[in-house]
Amino acid sequence: MTKKRMLSGIKPTGQLTLGNYIGALSKFVDYQDEYEMIAFIANLHCITNPQDPEELHKNLKDCVAMYLACGLDPNKATIFLQSDIMEHAQLGYIMCCHTYMGELNRMTQFKDKCAKGEKNLTGGLYTYPSLMAADILLYDPDFVPVGEDQKQHVELTRDLANRFNNRYKDLFKVPTPLVPKVGARIMSLSDPTKKMSKSEESNKGCIYLLDTPKQARKKIMSAVTDSLNQVKYDPENQPGVSNLMQIMSSLTNKSMEQIEEEYAGKGYGDFKRGVADVVVERLEEIQSKYNEIINSNLIEETLAEGARKASSIAKPKLQLVQQRLGMEIIR
Ligand code: TYM
């Protein structure tokens, strides 16, 4: 039986975070045996904001190394750099021509930035959900594993797939977003009402996969909690504690009940130390592999082979789309 296909990507505008790992990357690794996994590095999405070229280049390389260090196996998964496959940009433009401005206006990421009064927002940022739809539909995946914040974009992708299928006969598989039950939205440690994010102004609330054990431990020990002094899963009334429980549960597979039992009658100090131990142990595992990979040829080899495999799917797909739209003369 052929395996179902799964596709996802990460946009490394900065260092990857524990949120990226728990909400997305660790899931790619879990799925790579059961599914045909395609995982790419979304570098076209990185440049929707101004980037320092040297830093961007470093972040891209780090991201590939992190994919591998976290356990993605290039012999199982297809791992590639988005801009190595021209078809993304080309189908992205075609998608853009089929996306209504009303739909783009409703996308929360753009809306939030506008609401904050951010200046000089680019056209690329505005239309990025159309490019993301192209990233997905080019490969006809069955599932798209993402964290909570990307679900809206996958819903738009479904709408676009249906729109194309109605206008141009069945062209695309309509993909299903896969959002994890636990860990789909890891919150900032310094403000548990906000998502843990690499673009956070202060670094205190965000754990990076390359943080030293000391840095990570310090951030967890100073995480904002509450004055109830009970380890209980209650995101509404105890968002900080519940967030730490999500982190612990995701990394250990313990249920919320098990964690509550383990820390019944103990203070937040003990609980935070427990969370820090689990996080630091995982970071150390990842970092020791990362250090082996970052200066090896494995990065280039993985990307070259990944681009070859991705291209063999993307090229004929784009050709089919252009034919159906009546755009081609020479085939
Ligand atoms: P990006 O780079 O912002 O995030 C990558 C993945 O990490 C998840 N994530 C989180 N999950 C839980 N808690 C958090 N705090 C947290 N922060 C991030 C995201 O939900 C995401 O799954 N547009 C995408 C990249 C992209 C893509 C695609 C994804 C481009 N094309 C096609 C899937 C399919 C993005 O900016 O994700």
CSV table of C-alpha atoms in Angstrom, one decimal, residues 14-330:
chain,number,residue,atom,x,y,z
A,14,GLY,CA,15.6,33.5,13.5
A,15,GLN,CA,16.8,30.6,15.6
A,16,LEU,CA,14.3,27.7,15.9
A,17,THR,CA,12.3,27.7,19.2
A,18,LEU,CA,11.0,25.1,21.6
A,19,GLY,CA,7.6,26.1,20.2
A,20,ASN,CA,8.7,25.2,16.7
A,21,TYR,CA,10.0,21.9,18.0
A,22,ILE,CA,7.0,20.9,20.1
A,23,GLY,CA,4.3,22.2,17.7
A,24,ALA,CA,5.9,21.0,14.4
A,25,LEU,CA,9.4,19.6,14.1
A,26,SER,CA,9.1,16.8,16.6
A,27,LYS,CA,5.9,15.7,14.9
A,28,PHE,CA,7.6,15.6,11.5
A,29,VAL,CA,10.0,13.2,13.1
A,30,ASP,CA,7.2,11.1,14.6
A,31,TYR,CA,5.4,10.8,11.3
A,32,GLN,CA,8.3,10.0,9.0
A,33,ASP,CA,8.0,6.2,9.3
A,34,GLU,CA,4.2,6.0,8.7
A,35,TYR,CA,3.9,8.7,6.0
A,36,GLU,CA,5.9,10.0,3.0
A,37,MET,CA,7.2,13.1,4.7
A,38,ILE,CA,8.2,16.2,2.8
A,39,ALA,CA,9.8,18.9,5.1
A,40,PHE,CA,11.2,22.1,3.6
A,41,ILE,CA,12.9,25.3,4.8
A,42,ALA,CA,10.6,28.2,3.8
A,43,ASN,CA,13.2,30.7,2.8
A,44,LEU,CA,11.0,32.6,0.4
A,45,HIS,CA,8.8,33.4,3.4
A,46,CYS,CA,11.8,34.7,5.3
A,47,ILE,CA,12.3,37.6,3.0
A,48,THR,CA,8.8,39.1,3.5
A,49,ASN,CA,10.6,41.2,6.2
A,50,PRO,CA,14.1,42.8,5.7
A,51,GLN,CA,16.8,40.3,6.6
A,52,ASP,CA,20.5,40.6,7.1
A,53,PRO,CA,21.9,38.3,4.4
A,54,GLU,CA,24.7,36.9,6.5
A,55,GLU,CA,22.4,36.1,9.4
A,56,LEU,CA,19.7,34.7,7.1
A,57,HIS,CA,22.3,32.4,5.5
A,58,LYS,CA,23.4,31.2,8.9
A,59,ASN,CA,19.8,30.6,10.0
A,60,LEU,CA,19.0,28.6,6.9
A,61,LYS,CA,21.9,26.3,7.5
A,62,ASP,CA,21.1,26.0,11.1
A,63,CYS,CA,17.6,25.1,10.3
A,64,VAL,CA,18.7,22.2,8.0
A,65,ALA,CA,21.1,21.0,10.7
A,66,MET,CA,18.3,21.2,13.3
A,67,TYR,CA,15.9,19.2,11.1
A,68,LEU,CA,18.5,16.5,11.0
A,69,ALA,CA,19.6,16.9,14.7
A,70,CYS,CA,16.0,16.6,15.8
A,71,GLY,CA,15.8,13.2,14.0
A,72,LEU,CA,14.5,13.8,10.5
A,73,ASP,CA,16.2,11.1,8.4
A,74,PRO,CA,17.1,12.2,4.8
A,75,ASN,CA,16.8,8.6,3.7
A,76,LYS,CA,13.1,8.6,4.8
A,77,ALA,CA,12.0,12.3,4.5
A,78,THR,CA,12.4,14.7,1.6
A,79,ILE,CA,14.2,17.8,3.0
A,80,PHE,CA,14.8,20.8,0.7
A,81,LEU,CA,15.2,24.5,0.5
A,82,GLN,CA,12.1,26.2,-0.9
A,83,SER,CA,13.9,28.5,-3.3
A,84,ASP,CA,15.7,25.6,-4.9
A,85,ILE,CA,12.4,24.6,-6.5
A,86,MET,CA,11.3,27.5,-8.8
A,87,GLU,CA,7.8,26.1,-9.0
A,88,HIS,CA,6.9,27.4,-5.6
A,89,ALA,CA,7.2,31.0,-6.7
A,90,GLN,CA,5.5,30.3,-10.0
A,91,LEU,CA,2.5,28.5,-8.5
A,92,GLY,CA,2.5,31.1,-5.7
A,93,TYR,CA,1.9,33.8,-8.3
A,94,ILE,CA,-1.0,31.7,-9.8
A,95,MET,CA,-2.4,31.2,-6.4
A,96,CYS,CA,-2.2,34.9,-5.7
A,97,CYS,CA,-4.2,35.6,-8.8
A,98,HIS,CA,-7.0,33.3,-7.4
A,99,THR,CA,-7.0,34.7,-3.8
A,100,TYR,CA,-9.4,37.5,-2.9
A,101,MET,CA,-8.1,40.5,-1.1
A,102,GLY,CA,-10.9,40.0,1.4
A,103,GLU,CA,-9.4,36.6,2.2
A,104,LEU,CA,-5.9,38.0,2.7
A,105,ASN,CA,-7.3,40.8,4.9
A,106,ARG,CA,-8.7,38.3,7.2
A,107,MET,CA,-5.4,36.5,7.9
A,108,THR,CA,-4.6,37.2,11.5
A,109,GLN,CA,-0.8,37.5,11.2
A,110,PHE,CA,-1.2,40.4,8.7
A,111,LYS,CA,-4.1,41.9,10.6
A,112,ASP,CA,-2.1,41.9,13.9
A,113,LYS,CA,0.9,43.6,12.3
A,114,CYS,CA,-1.4,46.3,10.8
A,115,ALA,CA,-3.2,46.7,14.2
A,116,LYS,CA,0.2,47.2,15.9
A,117,GLY,CA,0.8,50.1,13.4
A,118,GLU,CA,3.9,48.4,12.0
A,119,LYS,CA,5.3,50.5,9.1
A,120,ASN,CA,6.6,49.4,5.7
A,121,LEU,CA,4.8,46.1,5.6
A,122,THR,CA,5.6,44.5,2.2
A,123,GLY,CA,3.4,43.1,-0.5
A,124,GLY,CA,5.2,39.8,0.0
A,125,LEU,CA,4.0,39.6,3.6
A,126,TYR,CA,0.4,40.4,2.6
A,127,THR,CA,0.3,37.7,-0.1
A,128,TYR,CA,2.3,35.1,1.8
A,129,PRO,CA,-0.7,32.9,2.5
A,130,SER,CA,-1.1,32.4,-1.2
A,131,LEU,CA,2.5,31.3,-1.5
A,132,MET,CA,2.0,29.0,1.4
A,133,ALA,CA,-1.0,27.4,-0.4
A,134,ALA,CA,1.3,26.9,-3.4
A,135,ASP,CA,3.9,25.3,-1.2
A,136,ILE,CA,1.3,22.7,-0.1
A,137,LEU,CA,-0.8,22.1,-3.2
A,138,LEU,CA,2.3,21.6,-5.5
A,139,TYR,CA,2.8,18.3,-3.7
A,140,ASP,CA,-0.8,17.1,-3.2
A,141,PRO,CA,-0.2,16.1,0.4
A,142,ASP,CA,-3.0,14.3,2.4
A,143,PHE,CA,-1.9,16.1,5.7
A,144,VAL,CA,-0.2,19.2,6.8
A,145,PRO,CA,1.1,19.0,10.3
A,146,VAL,CA,1.3,22.6,11.8
A,147,GLY,CA,0.9,24.4,15.1
A,148,GLU,CA,-2.3,26.3,15.9
A,149,ASP,CA,-1.2,29.6,14.4
A,150,GLN,CA,-0.8,28.1,10.9
A,151,LYS,CA,-4.2,26.4,10.8
A,152,GLN,CA,-5.9,29.4,9.3
A,153,HIS,CA,-3.4,29.3,6.4
A,154,VAL,CA,-4.1,25.7,5.8
A,155,GLU,CA,-7.9,26.4,5.8
A,156,LEU,CA,-7.3,29.1,3.1
A,157,THR,CA,-5.3,26.5,1.2
A,158,ARG,CA,-8.3,24.1,1.3
A,159,ASP,CA,-10.5,26.9,0.0
A,160,LEU,CA,-8.1,27.6,-2.9
A,161,ALA,CA,-7.8,23.9,-3.7
A,162,ASN,CA,-11.6,23.7,-3.9
A,163,ARG,CA,-11.8,26.9,-6.0
A,164,PHE,CA,-9.3,25.4,-8.5
A,165,ASN,CA,-11.0,22.1,-8.6
A,166,ASN,CA,-14.3,23.7,-9.4
A,167,ARG,CA,-12.9,26.0,-12.1
A,168,TYR,CA,-10.4,23.8,-13.8
A,169,LYS,CA,-11.6,20.2,-13.1
A,170,ASP,CA,-10.0,18.3,-10.3
A,171,LEU,CA,-6.5,19.6,-10.0
A,172,PHE,CA,-5.4,19.4,-6.3
A,173,LYS,CA,-5.9,17.1,-3.4
A,174,VAL,CA,-7.6,19.1,-0.6
A,175,PRO,CA,-5.2,18.7,2.4
A,176,THR,CA,-6.1,18.3,6.0
A,177,PRO,CA,-4.3,20.3,8.7
A,178,LEU,CA,-3.0,18.2,11.6
A,179,VAL,CA,-2.7,20.2,14.8
A,180,PRO,CA,-1.4,18.3,17.8
A,181,LYS,CA,-3.7,17.9,20.8
A,182,VAL,CA,-1.0,19.0,23.3
A,183,GLY,CA,1.6,21.6,22.4
A,184,ALA,CA,-0.1,23.2,19.4
A,185,ARG,CA,0.4,26.6,21.0
A,186,ILE,CA,3.4,26.9,23.4
A,187,MET,CA,3.1,30.3,25.1
A,188,SER,CA,5.8,32.8,26.1
A,189,LEU,CA,7.3,32.0,29.5
A,190,SER,CA,7.3,35.7,30.4
A,191,ASP,CA,3.8,36.3,29.2
A,192,PRO,CA,1.7,33.2,29.0
A,193,THR,CA,-1.1,35.0,27.1
A,194,LYS,CA,1.2,35.4,24.1
A,195,LYS,CA,2.6,32.7,21.7
A,196,MET,CA,6.3,31.8,22.2
A,197,SER,CA,7.8,33.3,19.2
A,198,LYS,CA,11.2,33.9,17.7
A,199,SER,CA,10.2,37.5,17.0
A,200,GLU,CA,9.6,38.3,20.7
A,201,GLU,CA,11.2,41.6,21.8
A,202,SER,CA,12.8,40.2,24.9
A,203,ASN,CA,14.3,36.8,24.8
A,204,LYS,CA,13.2,35.9,28.3
A,205,GLY,CA,10.0,34.2,27.3
A,206,CYS,CA,11.4,32.1,24.4
A,207,ILE,CA,13.6,29.1,24.6
A,208,TYR,CA,15.8,28.5,21.5
A,209,LEU,CA,16.9,25.1,20.5
A,210,LEU,CA,20.5,26.4,20.7
A,211,ASP,CA,20.1,28.0,24.1
A,212,THR,CA,22.7,26.7,26.6
A,213,PRO,CA,21.4,24.5,29.4
A,214,LYS,CA,22.0,27.4,31.8
A,215,GLN,CA,20.1,29.9,29.7
A,216,ALA,CA,17.1,27.5,29.2
A,217,ARG,CA,17.0,26.6,32.9
A,218,LYS,CA,17.1,30.3,33.9
A,219,LYS,CA,14.2,31.1,31.6
A,220,ILE,CA,12.1,28.3,33.0
A,221,MET,CA,12.9,29.0,36.6
A,222,SER,CA,11.8,32.6,36.1
A,223,ALA,CA,8.6,31.7,34.1
A,224,VAL,CA,5.5,33.7,35.1
A,225,THR,CA,3.1,31.5,37.0
A,226,ASP,CA,0.4,32.6,39.6
A,227,SER,CA,-0.2,32.7,43.3
A,228,LEU,CA,-2.4,29.5,43.5
A,229,ASN,CA,0.5,27.3,44.2
A,230,GLN,CA,-1.0,24.2,42.7
A,231,VAL,CA,0.1,22.2,39.6
A,232,LYS,CA,-3.2,22.0,37.8
A,233,TYR,CA,-4.0,22.0,34.1
A,234,ASP,CA,-6.3,25.0,33.8
A,235,PRO,CA,-5.3,27.2,30.8
A,236,GLU,CA,-7.9,29.8,31.6
A,237,ASN,CA,-7.1,30.5,35.3
A,238,GLN,CA,-3.5,29.2,35.4
A,239,PRO,CA,-2.0,29.9,31.9
A,240,GLY,CA,1.6,29.9,33.0
A,241,VAL,CA,1.5,26.6,34.9
A,242,SER,CA,-0.6,25.0,32.2
A,243,ASN,CA,1.9,26.1,29.6
A,244,LEU,CA,4.8,24.5,31.5
A,245,MET,CA,2.6,21.4,31.8
A,246,GLN,CA,2.1,21.3,28.1
A,247,ILE,CA,5.9,21.5,27.6
A,248,MET,CA,6.5,18.7,30.0
A,249,SER,CA,3.7,16.6,28.6
A,250,SER,CA,4.9,17.0,25.0
A,251,LEU,CA,8.4,16.0,25.9
A,252,THR,CA,7.7,13.1,28.2
A,253,ASN,CA,4.3,11.8,26.8
A,254,LYS,CA,3.0,12.0,30.4
A,255,SER,CA,-0.7,13.0,30.6
A,256,MET,CA,-1.8,16.1,32.5
A,257,GLU,CA,-3.3,13.9,35.2
A,258,GLN,CA,0.1,12.1,35.7
A,259,ILE,CA,1.9,15.5,36.0
A,260,GLU,CA,-0.7,16.8,38.5
A,261,GLU,CA,-0.3,13.6,40.6
A,262,GLU,CA,3.5,13.8,40.4
A,263,TYR,CA,3.5,17.4,41.8
A,264,ALA,CA,0.6,17.2,44.1
A,265,GLY,CA,1.5,19.1,47.3
A,266,LYS,CA,4.8,20.3,45.9
A,267,GLY,CA,5.7,23.9,45.2
A,268,TYR,CA,6.3,25.7,41.9
A,269,GLY,CA,10.0,25.6,42.5
A,270,ASP,CA,10.1,21.8,42.4
A,271,PHE,CA,7.7,21.8,39.4
A,272,LYS,CA,9.9,24.3,37.4
A,273,ARG,CA,13.0,22.3,38.2
A,274,GLY,CA,11.3,19.2,36.8
A,275,VAL,CA,10.3,21.0,33.6
A,276,ALA,CA,13.8,22.5,33.3
A,277,ASP,CA,15.4,19.0,33.7
A,278,VAL,CA,13.2,17.6,30.9
A,279,VAL,CA,13.8,20.5,28.5
A,280,VAL,CA,17.6,20.6,29.2
A,281,GLU,CA,17.9,16.9,28.6
A,282,ARG,CA,16.2,17.2,25.2
A,283,LEU,CA,18.2,20.3,24.2
A,284,GLU,CA,21.5,18.5,25.1
A,285,GLU,CA,20.6,15.6,22.9
A,286,ILE,CA,19.6,17.8,20.0
A,287,GLN,CA,22.7,20.1,20.4
A,288,SER,CA,25.2,17.2,20.5
A,289,LYS,CA,23.8,16.0,17.1
A,290,TYR,CA,23.7,19.5,15.8
A,291,ASN,CA,27.4,20.1,16.6
A,292,GLU,CA,28.3,17.0,14.6
A,293,ILE,CA,26.2,18.0,11.6
A,294,ILE,CA,26.7,21.8,11.3
A,295,ASN,CA,30.2,21.6,9.8
A,296,SER,CA,29.7,18.4,7.8
A,297,ASN,CA,28.8,17.8,4.2
A,298,LEU,CA,25.5,16.3,5.3
A,299,ILE,CA,23.7,19.6,4.9
A,300,GLU,CA,24.6,20.1,1.2
A,301,GLU,CA,24.1,16.5,0.4
A,302,THR,CA,20.6,16.4,2.1
A,303,LEU,CA,19.5,19.5,0.2
A,304,ALA,CA,20.8,18.3,-3.2
A,305,GLU,CA,19.0,15.0,-2.9
A,306,GLY,CA,15.9,16.6,-1.4
A,307,ALA,CA,15.7,19.1,-4.3
A,308,ARG,CA,16.0,16.3,-6.8
A,309,LYS,CA,13.1,14.4,-5.2
A,310,ALA,CA,10.9,17.5,-4.7
A,311,SER,CA,11.5,18.7,-8.2
A,312,SER,CA,10.3,15.4,-9.7
A,313,ILE,CA,6.9,16.1,-8.1
A,314,ALA,CA,6.7,19.8,-8.4
A,315,LYS,CA,7.7,20.2,-12.1
A,316,PRO,CA,5.0,18.0,-13.7
A,317,LYS,CA,2.4,19.4,-11.3
A,318,LEU,CA,3.1,23.0,-12.3
A,319,GLN,CA,3.0,21.9,-15.9
A,320,LEU,CA,-0.4,20.3,-15.4
A,321,VAL,CA,-1.7,23.5,-13.7
A,322,GLN,CA,-0.5,25.7,-16.5
A,323,GLN,CA,-2.0,23.4,-19.1
A,324,ARG,CA,-5.4,23.4,-17.3
A,325,LEU,CA,-5.3,27.2,-17.1
A,326,GLY,CA,-4.7,27.4,-20.8
A,327,MET,CA,-1.4,29.2,-20.3
A,328,GLU,CA,1.0,27.1,-22.3
A,329,ILE,CA,1.7,26.9,-26.1
A,330,ILE,CA,4.8,24.8,-26.3
